[in-house]
mmCIF file of C-alpha atoms and ligand atoms in Angstrom:
data_model
loop_
_atom_site.group_PDB
_atom_site.id
_atom_site.type_symbol
_atom_site.label_atom_id
_atom_site.label_comp_id
_atom_site.label_asym_id
_atom_site.label_seq_id
_atom_site.Cartn_x
_atom_site.Cartn_y
_atom_site.Cartn_z
ATOM 1 C CA MET R 167 0.000 0.000 0.000
ATOM 2 C CA LYS R 168 1.431 3.370 -1.010
ATOM 3 C CA THR R 169 1.529 5.952 1.726
ATOM 4 C CA ILE R 170 3.155 9.231 2.661
ATOM 5 C CA GLY R 171 4.882 10.361 5.807
ATOM 6 C CA TYR R 172 7.633 12.640 7.049
ATOM 7 C CA ALA R 173 11.139 11.250 7.443
ATOM 8 C CA ALA R 174 14.590 12.373 8.514
ATOM 9 C CA GLN R 175 17.155 11.209 5.934
ATOM 10 C CA SER R 176 20.108 11.718 8.297
ATOM 11 C CA ALA R 177 20.864 12.853 11.843
ATOM 12 C CA THR R 178 21.324 16.418 10.635
ATOM 13 C CA SER R 179 18.552 16.735 8.037
ATOM 14 C CA LYS R 180 15.144 18.178 8.754
ATOM 15 C CA LEU R 181 12.061 16.002 8.469
ATOM 16 C CA ALA R 182 10.570 16.180 4.963
ATOM 17 C CA PRO R 183 7.823 14.442 2.942
ATOM 18 C CA PHE R 184 8.635 10.808 2.185
ATOM 19 C CA HIS R 185 6.670 8.407 -0.033
ATOM 20 C CA PHE R 186 6.888 4.733 0.895
ATOM 21 C CA GLU R 187 4.965 1.443 0.980
ATOM 22 C CA ARG R 188 3.322 -0.302 3.914
ATOM 23 C CA ARG R 189 3.212 -4.097 3.806
ATOM 24 C CA ALA R 190 -0.041 -5.827 2.866
ATOM 25 C CA PRO R 191 -1.716 -6.987 6.107
ATOM 26 C CA ARG R 192 -0.576 -10.442 7.238
ATOM 27 C CA ALA R 193 -3.216 -12.827 8.663
ATOM 28 C CA THR R 194 -2.928 -11.290 12.152
ATOM 29 C CA ASP R 195 -2.426 -7.665 11.051
ATOM 30 C CA VAL R 196 -4.606 -4.602 11.236
ATOM 31 C CA ALA R 197 -4.258 -1.820 8.630
ATOM 32 C CA ILE R 198 -4.884 1.626 10.095
ATOM 33 C CA GLU R 199 -5.490 5.054 8.609
ATOM 34 C CA ILE R 200 -3.726 7.398 11.028
ATOM 35 C CA LEU R 201 -5.771 10.395 12.156
ATOM 36 C CA TYR R 202 -3.455 11.895 14.775
ATOM 37 C CA CYS R 203 0.049 11.301 16.109
ATOM 38 C CA GLY R 204 1.620 12.855 19.205
ATOM 39 C CA VAL R 205 5.162 14.256 19.184
ATOM 40 C CA CYS R 206 7.361 12.667 21.855
ATOM 41 C CA HIS R 207 10.831 13.860 22.843
ATOM 42 C CA SER R 208 12.009 10.335 21.902
ATOM 43 C CA ASP R 209 11.013 11.121 18.281
ATOM 44 C CA LEU R 210 13.488 14.000 18.332
ATOM 45 C CA HIS R 211 16.203 11.826 19.972
ATOM 46 C CA ALA R 212 15.681 9.152 17.269
ATOM 47 C CA ALA R 213 15.589 11.572 14.320
ATOM 48 C CA ARG R 214 18.854 13.138 15.513
ATOM 49 C CA ASN R 215 20.475 9.815 16.487
ATOM 50 C CA ASP R 216 21.018 11.025 20.075
ATOM 51 C CA TRP R 217 21.037 7.410 21.302
ATOM 52 C CA GLY R 218 23.045 5.986 18.360
ATOM 53 C CA GLY R 219 21.668 3.226 16.135
ATOM 54 C CA SER R 220 19.088 5.283 14.227
ATOM 55 C CA VAL R 221 18.461 3.881 10.736
ATOM 56 C CA TYR R 222 17.562 6.296 7.915
ATOM 57 C CA PRO R 223 15.161 7.154 6.490
ATOM 58 C CA CYS R 224 13.661 7.500 9.972
ATOM 59 C CA VAL R 225 9.900 8.068 10.281
ATOM 60 C CA PRO R 226 9.258 8.784 13.989
ATOM 61 C CA GLY R 227 5.924 8.701 15.819
ATOM 62 C CA HIS R 228 4.601 6.296 18.461
ATOM 63 C CA GLU R 229 1.523 8.052 19.813
ATOM 64 C CA ILE R 230 -0.825 6.907 17.070
ATOM 65 C CA VAL R 231 -4.604 7.156 16.845
ATOM 66 C CA GLY R 232 -6.520 6.004 13.789
ATOM 67 C CA ARG R 233 -9.268 4.036 12.150
ATOM 68 C CA VAL R 234 -9.090 0.393 11.007
ATOM 69 C CA THR R 235 -9.315 0.134 7.203
ATOM 70 C CA ALA R 236 -8.603 -3.594 6.696
ATOM 71 C CA ILE R 237 -7.910 -6.697 8.785
ATOM 72 C CA GLY R 238 -6.071 -9.957 8.139
ATOM 73 C CA ALA R 239 -7.979 -13.260 7.918
ATOM 74 C CA ASP R 240 -7.218 -14.296 11.524
ATOM 75 C CA VAL R 241 -7.885 -10.968 13.265
ATOM 76 C CA THR R 242 -10.536 -11.257 15.978
ATOM 77 C CA ARG R 243 -10.092 -8.246 18.268
ATOM 78 C CA HIS R 244 -10.588 -5.390 15.814
ATOM 79 C CA ALA R 245 -13.001 -4.667 12.985
ATOM 80 C CA VAL R 246 -12.954 -2.320 10.020
ATOM 81 C CA GLY R 247 -14.119 1.128 11.152
ATOM 82 C CA ASP R 248 -12.982 0.758 14.792
ATOM 83 C CA HIS R 249 -11.034 3.613 16.339
ATOM 84 C CA VAL R 250 -7.765 2.179 17.622
ATOM 85 C CA ALA R 251 -4.355 3.244 18.882
ATOM 86 C CA VAL R 252 -0.745 2.117 18.643
ATOM 87 C CA GLY R 253 2.022 3.066 21.052
ATOM 88 C CA CYS R 254 5.749 2.331 21.192
ATOM 89 C CA LEU R 255 5.559 -1.436 20.634
ATOM 90 C CA VAL R 256 4.417 -3.234 17.471
ATOM 91 C CA ASP R 257 5.665 -6.762 18.176
ATOM 92 C CA SER R 258 7.537 -9.058 20.585
ATOM 93 C CA CYS R 259 8.109 -12.832 20.816
ATOM 94 C CA LEU R 260 4.874 -13.401 22.862
ATOM 95 C CA GLN R 261 6.508 -16.632 24.121
ATOM 96 C CA CYS R 262 8.944 -15.685 26.902
ATOM 97 C CA ASP R 263 8.182 -15.198 30.593
ATOM 98 C CA GLN R 264 8.052 -11.399 30.222
ATOM 99 C CA CYS R 265 5.595 -11.540 27.333
ATOM 100 C CA HIS R 266 3.573 -14.124 29.251
ATOM 101 C CA HIS R 267 3.115 -11.777 32.159
ATOM 102 C CA ASP R 268 2.192 -8.868 29.906
ATOM 103 C CA GLU R 269 5.452 -6.968 29.959
ATOM 104 C CA GLU R 270 6.273 -7.133 26.265
ATOM 105 C CA GLN R 271 8.477 -4.062 26.664
ATOM 106 C CA TYR R 272 10.932 -6.313 28.525
ATOM 107 C CA CYS R 273 10.634 -9.225 26.050
ATOM 108 C CA ARG R 274 13.661 -11.512 26.480
ATOM 109 C CA HIS R 275 14.161 -11.474 22.725
ATOM 110 C CA GLY R 276 13.771 -7.724 22.394
ATOM 111 C CA TYR R 277 10.559 -5.929 21.533
ATOM 112 C CA THR R 278 9.956 -4.456 18.103
ATOM 113 C CA GLY R 279 9.659 -0.677 18.321
ATOM 114 C CA THR R 280 7.101 1.224 16.277
ATOM 115 C CA TYR R 281 10.022 2.868 14.495
ATOM 116 C CA ASN R 282 13.702 2.134 14.106
ATOM 117 C CA SER R 283 13.459 -1.626 14.752
ATOM 118 C CA PRO R 284 13.865 -4.606 12.408
ATOM 119 C CA ASP R 285 10.507 -6.238 11.636
ATOM 120 C CA ARG R 286 10.514 -9.789 13.102
ATOM 121 C CA ILE R 287 9.459 -11.414 9.824
ATOM 122 C CA ASN R 288 11.014 -9.506 6.939
ATOM 123 C CA GLY R 289 13.778 -7.639 8.798
ATOM 124 C CA GLU R 290 12.813 -4.274 7.310
ATOM 125 C CA ASN R 291 13.303 -1.178 9.482
ATOM 126 C CA THR R 292 9.995 -0.164 11.065
ATOM 127 C CA LEU R 293 8.624 3.280 10.181
ATOM 128 C CA GLY R 294 6.436 5.103 12.672
ATOM 129 C CA GLY R 295 3.320 7.185 12.916
ATOM 130 C CA TYR R 296 4.283 10.446 11.177
ATOM 131 C CA ALA R 297 2.422 8.961 8.219
ATOM 132 C CA ARG R 298 -0.988 8.449 6.680
ATOM 133 C CA HIS R 299 -1.129 4.648 7.238
ATOM 134 C CA ILE R 300 0.395 1.909 9.356
ATOM 135 C CA VAL R 301 0.043 -1.884 9.511
ATOM 136 C CA VAL R 302 0.404 -3.522 12.950
ATOM 137 C CA ARG R 303 -0.001 -7.000 14.478
ATOM 138 C CA GLU R 304 -3.401 -7.048 16.206
ATOM 139 C CA ALA R 305 -2.042 -8.004 19.637
ATOM 140 C CA PHE R 306 -0.288 -4.610 19.723
ATOM 141 C CA VAL R 307 -3.310 -2.540 18.685
ATOM 142 C CA LEU R 308 -5.253 -0.874 21.540
ATOM 143 C CA ARG R 309 -8.990 -0.342 21.765
ATOM 144 C CA LEU R 310 -10.333 3.181 22.341
ATOM 145 C CA ASP R 311 -13.364 3.813 24.509
ATOM 146 C CA ASN R 312 -15.744 6.216 22.754
ATOM 147 C CA ARG R 313 -15.527 8.605 25.717
ATOM 148 C CA LEU R 314 -11.953 9.475 24.683
ATOM 149 C CA ASP R 315 -11.473 12.538 22.476
ATOM 150 C CA LEU R 316 -9.486 11.107 19.537
ATOM 151 C CA ALA R 317 -7.623 14.350 18.811
ATOM 152 C CA ARG R 318 -6.213 14.380 22.354
ATOM 153 C CA THR R 319 -5.685 10.658 22.899
ATOM 154 C CA GLY R 320 -2.370 10.063 21.075
ATOM 155 C CA PRO R 321 -0.059 11.269 23.868
ATOM 156 C CA LEU R 322 -1.532 8.698 26.246
ATOM 157 C CA LEU R 323 0.165 5.986 24.173
ATOM 158 C CA CYS R 324 3.661 6.990 25.267
ATOM 159 C CA ALA R 325 3.662 9.932 27.700
ATOM 160 C CA GLY R 326 0.602 8.449 29.422
ATOM 161 C CA ILE R 327 1.744 4.853 29.856
ATOM 162 C CA THR R 328 5.349 5.805 30.715
ATOM 163 C CA SER R 329 4.015 7.779 33.689
ATOM 164 C CA TYR R 330 1.180 5.409 34.574
ATOM 165 C CA SER R 331 3.337 2.282 34.817
ATOM 166 C CA PRO R 332 5.736 3.491 37.563
ATOM 167 C CA LEU R 333 2.848 5.155 39.435
ATOM 168 C CA ARG R 334 1.103 1.769 39.563
ATOM 169 C CA ARG R 335 4.245 -0.252 40.283
ATOM 170 C CA TRP R 336 5.159 1.987 43.233
ATOM 171 C CA ASN R 337 1.553 2.138 44.464
ATOM 172 C CA ALA R 338 0.710 5.800 44.017
ATOM 173 C CA GLY R 339 -2.635 6.499 45.625
ATOM 174 C CA PRO R 340 -4.322 8.240 48.529
ATOM 175 C CA GLY R 341 -1.711 9.085 51.154
ATOM 176 C CA SER R 342 1.288 8.748 48.849
ATOM 177 C CA ARG R 343 3.540 11.675 48.029
ATOM 178 C CA VAL R 344 4.658 11.884 44.429
ATOM 179 C CA GLY R 345 7.194 14.270 42.889
ATOM 180 C CA VAL R 346 7.424 14.844 39.136
ATOM 181 C CA ALA R 347 10.703 16.265 37.811
ATOM 182 C CA GLY R 348 10.356 18.134 34.486
ATOM 183 C CA LEU R 349 6.944 19.412 33.475
ATOM 184 C CA GLY R 350 6.807 18.456 29.796
ATOM 185 C CA GLY R 351 4.887 15.806 27.875
ATOM 186 C CA LEU R 352 5.579 12.949 30.292
ATOM 187 C CA GLY R 353 5.610 15.192 33.349
ATOM 188 C CA HIS R 354 2.202 16.744 32.778
ATOM 189 C CA MET R 355 0.661 13.284 32.286
ATOM 190 C CA ALA R 356 2.381 12.050 35.460
ATOM 191 C CA VAL R 357 0.779 14.966 37.336
ATOM 192 C CA LYS R 358 -2.712 14.311 35.954
ATOM 193 C CA LEU R 359 -2.536 10.561 36.531
ATOM 194 C CA ALA R 360 -1.011 10.729 40.023
ATOM 195 C CA ALA R 361 -3.601 13.336 41.054
ATOM 196 C CA ALA R 362 -6.417 11.164 39.656
ATOM 197 C CA MET R 363 -5.070 8.227 41.681
ATOM 198 C CA GLY R 364 -5.390 10.364 44.807
ATOM 199 C CA ALA R 365 -1.712 11.074 45.504
ATOM 200 C CA HIS R 366 -0.299 14.362 46.816
ATOM 201 C CA VAL R 367 1.632 15.725 43.821
ATOM 202 C CA THR R 368 4.565 18.137 43.657
ATOM 203 C CA VAL R 369 6.166 19.357 40.439
ATOM 204 C CA LEU R 370 9.943 19.816 40.473
ATOM 205 C CA SER R 371 10.690 22.357 37.762
ATOM 206 C CA ARG R 372 13.686 24.498 36.859
ATOM 207 C CA THR R 373 11.794 27.759 37.370
ATOM 208 C CA ALA R 374 8.522 28.921 38.896
ATOM 209 C CA ASP R 375 7.169 29.807 35.417
ATOM 210 C CA LYS R 376 4.911 26.747 35.286
ATOM 211 C CA LEU R 377 3.437 27.161 38.796
ATOM 212 C CA ALA R 378 -0.068 28.135 37.645
ATOM 213 C CA ASP R 379 -0.045 25.352 35.041
ATOM 214 C CA ALA R 380 1.133 22.785 37.584
ATOM 215 C CA LEU R 381 -1.748 23.636 39.920
ATOM 216 C CA ALA R 382 -4.259 23.623 37.055
ATOM 217 C CA LEU R 383 -3.011 20.172 35.987
ATOM 218 C CA GLY R 384 -3.771 18.871 39.472
ATOM 219 C CA ALA R 385 -0.495 19.309 41.374
ATOM 220 C CA ASP R 386 -0.603 20.519 44.979
ATOM 221 C CA GLU R 387 2.635 22.482 44.745
ATOM 222 C CA LEU R 388 5.699 23.338 42.675
ATOM 223 C CA LEU R 389 9.250 23.189 43.941
ATOM 224 C CA VAL R 390 11.985 25.040 42.009
ATOM 225 C CA SER R 391 14.794 22.500 41.716
ATOM 226 C CA GLY R 392 17.514 25.174 41.802
ATOM 227 C CA ASP R 393 16.191 26.781 45.011
ATOM 228 C CA THR R 394 18.547 25.118 47.511
ATOM 229 C CA GLU R 395 16.731 26.461 50.546
ATOM 230 C CA ALA R 396 13.325 25.176 49.415
ATOM 231 C CA MET R 397 14.891 21.857 48.374
ATOM 232 C CA ALA R 398 16.523 21.447 51.801
ATOM 233 C CA LYS R 399 13.149 22.087 53.471
ATOM 234 C CA ALA R 400 11.593 19.384 51.283
ATOM 235 C CA ALA R 401 13.949 16.638 52.548
ATOM 236 C CA ASN R 402 12.265 13.262 53.245
ATOM 237 C CA ARG R 403 8.974 14.438 51.777
ATOM 238 C CA PHE R 404 8.417 12.014 48.893
ATOM 239 C CA ASP R 405 7.676 8.334 48.484
ATOM 240 C CA LEU R 406 8.236 8.432 44.753
ATOM 241 C CA ILE R 407 9.820 10.848 42.303
ATOM 242 C CA ILE R 408 9.381 10.351 38.570
ATOM 243 C CA ASP R 409 12.276 12.006 36.751
ATOM 244 C CA THR R 410 11.376 12.908 33.152
ATOM 245 C CA VAL R 411 14.306 15.252 32.431
ATOM 246 C CA PRO R 412 15.392 14.374 28.865
ATOM 247 C CA VAL R 413 19.115 15.154 29.153
ATOM 248 C CA LYS R 414 22.121 14.294 31.328
ATOM 249 C CA HIS R 415 21.523 15.972 34.694
ATOM 250 C CA ASP R 416 22.548 15.747 38.341
ATOM 251 C CA ILE R 417 20.136 13.608 40.369
ATOM 252 C CA ASN R 418 21.926 14.280 43.665
ATOM 253 C CA PRO R 419 19.583 17.158 44.596
ATOM 254 C CA TYR R 420 16.547 14.846 44.209
ATOM 255 C CA LEU R 421 17.688 11.877 46.316
ATOM 256 C CA PRO R 422 17.462 13.519 49.788
ATOM 257 C CA LEU R 423 13.888 14.568 48.960
ATOM 258 C CA LEU R 424 12.864 10.922 49.212
ATOM 259 C CA ASP R 425 11.677 9.483 52.496
ATOM 260 C CA ILE R 426 13.126 6.220 53.852
ATOM 261 C CA ASP R 427 12.504 3.499 51.226
ATOM 262 C CA GLY R 428 11.532 6.122 48.665
ATOM 263 C CA THR R 429 12.298 5.577 44.991
ATOM 264 C CA LEU R 430 13.544 7.875 42.247
ATOM 265 C CA VAL R 431 12.341 6.424 38.956
ATOM 266 C CA ILE R 432 14.238 7.662 35.933
ATOM 267 C CA VAL R 433 12.192 7.634 32.740
ATOM 268 C CA GLY R 434 13.829 10.565 30.902
ATOM 269 C CA GLN R 435 17.557 10.438 30.237
ATOM 270 C CA VAL R 436 18.678 7.241 28.510
ATOM 271 C CA GLY R 437 22.429 6.986 29.043
ATOM 272 C CA THR R 438 24.882 8.192 31.614
ATOM 273 C CA LEU R 439 24.317 10.610 34.502
ATOM 274 C CA PRO R 440 26.842 12.419 36.716
ATOM 275 C CA GLU R 441 27.876 10.291 39.704
ATOM 276 C CA PRO R 442 25.129 9.880 42.293
ATOM 277 C CA SER R 443 26.200 9.928 45.955
ATOM 278 C CA THR R 444 25.416 6.686 47.772
ATOM 279 C CA VAL R 445 24.935 8.542 51.057
ATOM 280 C CA PRO R 446 21.167 9.118 50.732
ATOM 281 C CA MET R 447 20.774 5.557 49.439
ATOM 282 C CA ILE R 448 22.610 3.950 52.355
ATOM 283 C CA PHE R 449 21.304 6.309 55.042
ATOM 284 C CA GLY R 450 17.665 5.803 54.173
ATOM 285 C CA ARG R 451 17.448 2.736 51.924
ATOM 286 C CA ARG R 452 16.456 5.027 49.081
ATOM 287 C CA ARG R 453 16.449 3.537 45.602
ATOM 288 C CA ILE R 454 17.135 4.640 42.060
ATOM 289 C CA ALA R 455 15.170 2.746 39.431
ATOM 290 C CA GLY R 456 14.302 3.052 35.769
ATOM 291 C CA SER R 457 11.141 2.201 33.876
ATOM 292 C CA LEU R 458 10.351 1.638 30.200
ATOM 293 C CA ILE R 459 6.883 2.539 28.868
ATOM 294 C CA GLY R 460 4.471 -0.277 29.871
ATOM 295 C CA GLY R 461 3.052 -3.514 28.471
ATOM 296 C CA ILE R 462 0.012 -3.769 26.214
ATOM 297 C CA ALA R 463 -2.420 -4.895 28.935
ATOM 298 C CA GLU R 464 -1.298 -2.068 31.215
ATOM 299 C CA THR R 465 -1.580 0.409 28.332
ATOM 300 C CA GLN R 466 -5.166 -0.732 27.768
ATOM 301 C CA GLU R 467 -5.825 -0.388 31.518
ATOM 302 C CA MET R 468 -4.414 3.180 31.402
ATOM 303 C CA LEU R 469 -6.546 4.104 28.366
ATOM 304 C CA ASP R 470 -9.653 2.765 30.098
ATOM 305 C CA PHE R 471 -8.730 4.629 33.316
ATOM 306 C CA CYS R 472 -8.377 7.874 31.334
ATOM 307 C CA ALA R 473 -11.718 7.282 29.565
ATOM 308 C CA ARG R 474 -13.445 6.651 32.903
ATOM 309 C CA LYS R 475 -11.883 9.662 34.629
ATOM 310 C CA ASN R 476 -11.978 11.956 31.579
ATOM 311 C CA ILE R 477 -8.208 12.464 31.605
ATOM 312 C CA HIS R 478 -6.693 13.898 28.422
ATOM 313 C CA PRO R 479 -3.337 15.503 27.765
ATOM 314 C CA ASP R 480 -3.125 19.254 27.099
ATOM 315 C CA VAL R 481 -2.289 19.417 23.429
ATOM 316 C CA GLU R 482 -1.333 21.905 20.743
ATOM 317 C CA MET R 483 -2.492 20.685 17.346
ATOM 318 C CA ILE R 484 -0.039 21.185 14.482
ATOM 319 C CA ARG R 485 0.131 20.466 10.749
ATOM 320 C CA MET R 486 2.650 17.870 9.573
ATOM 321 C CA ASP R 487 4.725 20.583 7.859
ATOM 322 C CA GLN R 488 5.198 22.322 11.240
ATOM 323 C CA ILE R 489 7.110 19.364 12.696
ATOM 324 C CA ASN R 490 10.611 20.851 12.431
ATOM 325 C CA GLU R 491 9.509 23.981 14.240
ATOM 326 C CA ALA R 492 7.753 21.770 16.825
ATOM 327 C CA PHE R 493 11.005 19.840 17.449
ATOM 328 C CA GLU R 494 12.864 23.115 18.019
ATOM 329 C CA ARG R 495 10.191 24.345 20.389
ATOM 330 C CA MET R 496 10.169 21.037 22.280
ATOM 331 C CA GLU R 497 13.921 21.332 22.749
ATOM 332 C CA ARG R 498 13.363 24.730 24.373
ATOM 333 C CA ALA R 499 10.601 23.191 26.560
ATOM 334 C CA ASP R 500 8.217 25.596 24.785
ATOM 335 C CA VAL R 501 5.194 23.307 24.545
ATOM 336 C CA ARG R 502 2.193 23.113 26.828
ATOM 337 C CA TYR R 503 2.266 20.206 26.936
ATOM 338 C CA ARG R 504 2.239 17.969 23.876
ATOM 339 C CA PHE R 505 2.181 18.612 20.147
ATOM 340 C CA VAL R 506 -0.225 16.443 18.191
ATOM 341 C CA ILE R 507 -0.030 16.231 14.395
ATOM 342 C CA ASP R 508 -3.338 16.315 12.522
ATOM 343 C CA MET R 509 -2.706 13.803 9.720
ATOM 344 C CA ALA R 510 -5.400 15.402 7.556
ATOM 345 C CA SER R 511 -2.696 18.020 6.889
ATOM 346 C CA LEU R 512 -0.556 15.508 4.929
ATOM 347 C CA PRO R 513 -0.749 15.647 1.133
ATOM 348 C CA ALA R 514 -2.262 12.622 -0.635
ATOM 349 C CA PRO R 515 0.035 9.637 -1.363
ATOM 350 C CA GLN R 516 1.538 9.656 -4.883
ATOM 351 C CA ALA R 517 -0.562 7.745 -7.374
ATOM 352 C CA GLY R 518 0.814 4.998 -9.601
HETATM 353 P P1 NAP K 619 9.561 17.156 26.994
HETATM 354 O O1 NAP K 619 8.132 17.334 26.652
HETATM 355 O O2 NAP K 619 10.592 17.881 26.196
HETATM 356 O O3 NAP K 619 9.695 17.516 28.566
HETATM 357 C C1 NAP K 619 10.888 17.444 29.263
HETATM 358 C C2 NAP K 619 10.847 18.436 30.437
HETATM 359 O O4 NAP K 619 12.087 18.288 31.154
HETATM 360 C C3 NAP K 619 10.776 19.895 30.040
HETATM 361 O O5 NAP K 619 9.474 20.366 29.896
HETATM 362 C C4 NAP K 619 11.488 20.587 31.178
HETATM 363 O O6 NAP K 619 10.622 20.780 32.297
HETATM 364 C C5 NAP K 619 12.537 19.583 31.591
HETATM 365 N N1 NAP K 619 13.815 19.868 30.928
HETATM 366 C C6 NAP K 619 14.031 20.067 29.597
HETATM 367 N N2 NAP K 619 15.324 20.315 29.360
HETATM 368 C C7 NAP K 619 15.936 20.277 30.546
HETATM 369 C C8 NAP K 619 17.279 20.464 30.967
HETATM 370 N N3 NAP K 619 18.243 20.757 30.082
HETATM 371 N N4 NAP K 619 17.549 20.331 32.275
HETATM 372 C C9 NAP K 619 16.568 20.056 33.155
HETATM 373 N N5 NAP K 619 15.276 19.875 32.811
HETATM 374 C C10 NAP K 619 14.981 19.984 31.534
HETATM 375 O O7 NAP K 619 9.987 15.631 26.888
HETATM 376 P P2 NAP K 619 9.058 14.314 27.062
HETATM 377 O O8 NAP K 619 8.435 13.976 25.774
HETATM 378 O O9 NAP K 619 8.273 14.463 28.298
HETATM 379 O O10 NAP K 619 10.188 13.217 27.261
HETATM 380 C C11 NAP K 619 11.049 13.271 28.389
HETATM 381 C C12 NAP K 619 12.124 12.217 28.242
HETATM 382 O O11 NAP K 619 11.541 10.933 28.446
HETATM 383 C C13 NAP K 619 12.806 12.144 26.882
HETATM 384 O O12 NAP K 619 14.198 11.928 27.076
HETATM 385 C C14 NAP K 619 12.203 10.932 26.236
HETATM 386 O O13 NAP K 619 13.057 10.320 25.283
HETATM 387 C C15 NAP K 619 12.017 10.042 27.441
HETATM 388 N N6 NAP K 619 11.014 8.975 27.292
HETATM 389 C C16 NAP K 619 11.220 7.830 27.987
HETATM 390 C C17 NAP K 619 10.306 6.821 27.952
HETATM 391 C C18 NAP K 619 10.486 5.571 28.752
HETATM 392 O O14 NAP K 619 9.850 4.573 28.439
HETATM 393 N N7 NAP K 619 11.292 5.592 29.792
HETATM 394 C C19 NAP K 619 9.136 6.979 27.185
HETATM 395 C C20 NAP K 619 8.955 8.169 26.517
HETATM 396 C C21 NAP K 619 9.874 9.168 26.589
HETATM 397 P P3 NAP K 619 10.725 22.064 33.267
HETATM 398 O O15 NAP K 619 10.597 23.245 32.344
HETATM 399 O O16 NAP K 619 9.562 21.853 34.171
HETATM 400 O O17 NAP K 619 12.014 22.019 33.998
HETATM 401 ZN ZN1 ZN K 620 7.571 8.442 23.392
#
């Protein structure tokens, strides 16, 4: 099937229109017309090869919402016309212990990413959701409750689940004290979700500029991470801190904020960090952990939770041809709080 998307041709080139083919649906595949796709900071990291290993052309996008246009012969969960979503995963072995307990993101044989991964069957590099169409194995396609607003649902598929999973794992709820470092795409979802779970929520931001936003999103307070006096006063005040900062940064100021047995969960920076001191870890059994998105069942649970509680991200809708400007603005943290691309703005695929 001929389609059109936007691709980076190298780590230094801007994203530009790209005509390509999607595979014909296999027996267990669902073909989807993409309506909207969120813009994640990971898309920018991948397009610019920040993590190494990017394959070009690179079509980013893993916050996908669309409509089913065709299904393979063995598909049972989805029907033509259904509104569906696809997140960061499009395949895994579905055989190992991790897949068996619904954590496909930790598949022992490696999950297949929505972009920049070799397809398990034909080995071709996967191309993501900055495109008109996508074809995905049905087990990795999520159902959307009709209470969700489709135009604002995309960011739940990555920013939403990446925040939801550690909140659930570390039991955020009434009586728990949650900090969220970095109020961007992931951070603002972490605030909304933690608040909806009943936790006391504090935003840790670089400045006080986002104070009013933080409160409107559901936070109880905002702590300026560079204000040493305020940070010292906040010692031992958190059970859980979710750190979404997308670059190398010093986590030493955050660790003493945790109470005994508290956990700092890093979901932002992938790579090295400046040396953490072990003092707060030893004198307080505090932990540093990481977390990768979430499995398909948990993603469905999160989508259903958001539908029930009417939780949607705050989005700024853009046209596909505004993506390069959107990347630059995201780098400056100038987005409140997630860009979503309206795929109706893409030109038609080339005929012939
Ligand atoms: P984003 O929208 O750009 O938000 C990041 C926020 O971090 C900014 O709004 C800003 O908040 C803060 N920040 C930005 N630059 C900073 C700097 N130089 N120093 C300190 N703080 C800074 O990004 P996102 O889409 O939320 O993604 C965040 C990170 O999570 C990215 O690295 C992304 O690749 C990663 N990610 C991980 C997973 C996973 O599974 N673990 C999933 C998705 C994304 P303030 O203005 O409030 O300080
Ligand atoms: Zn993402």
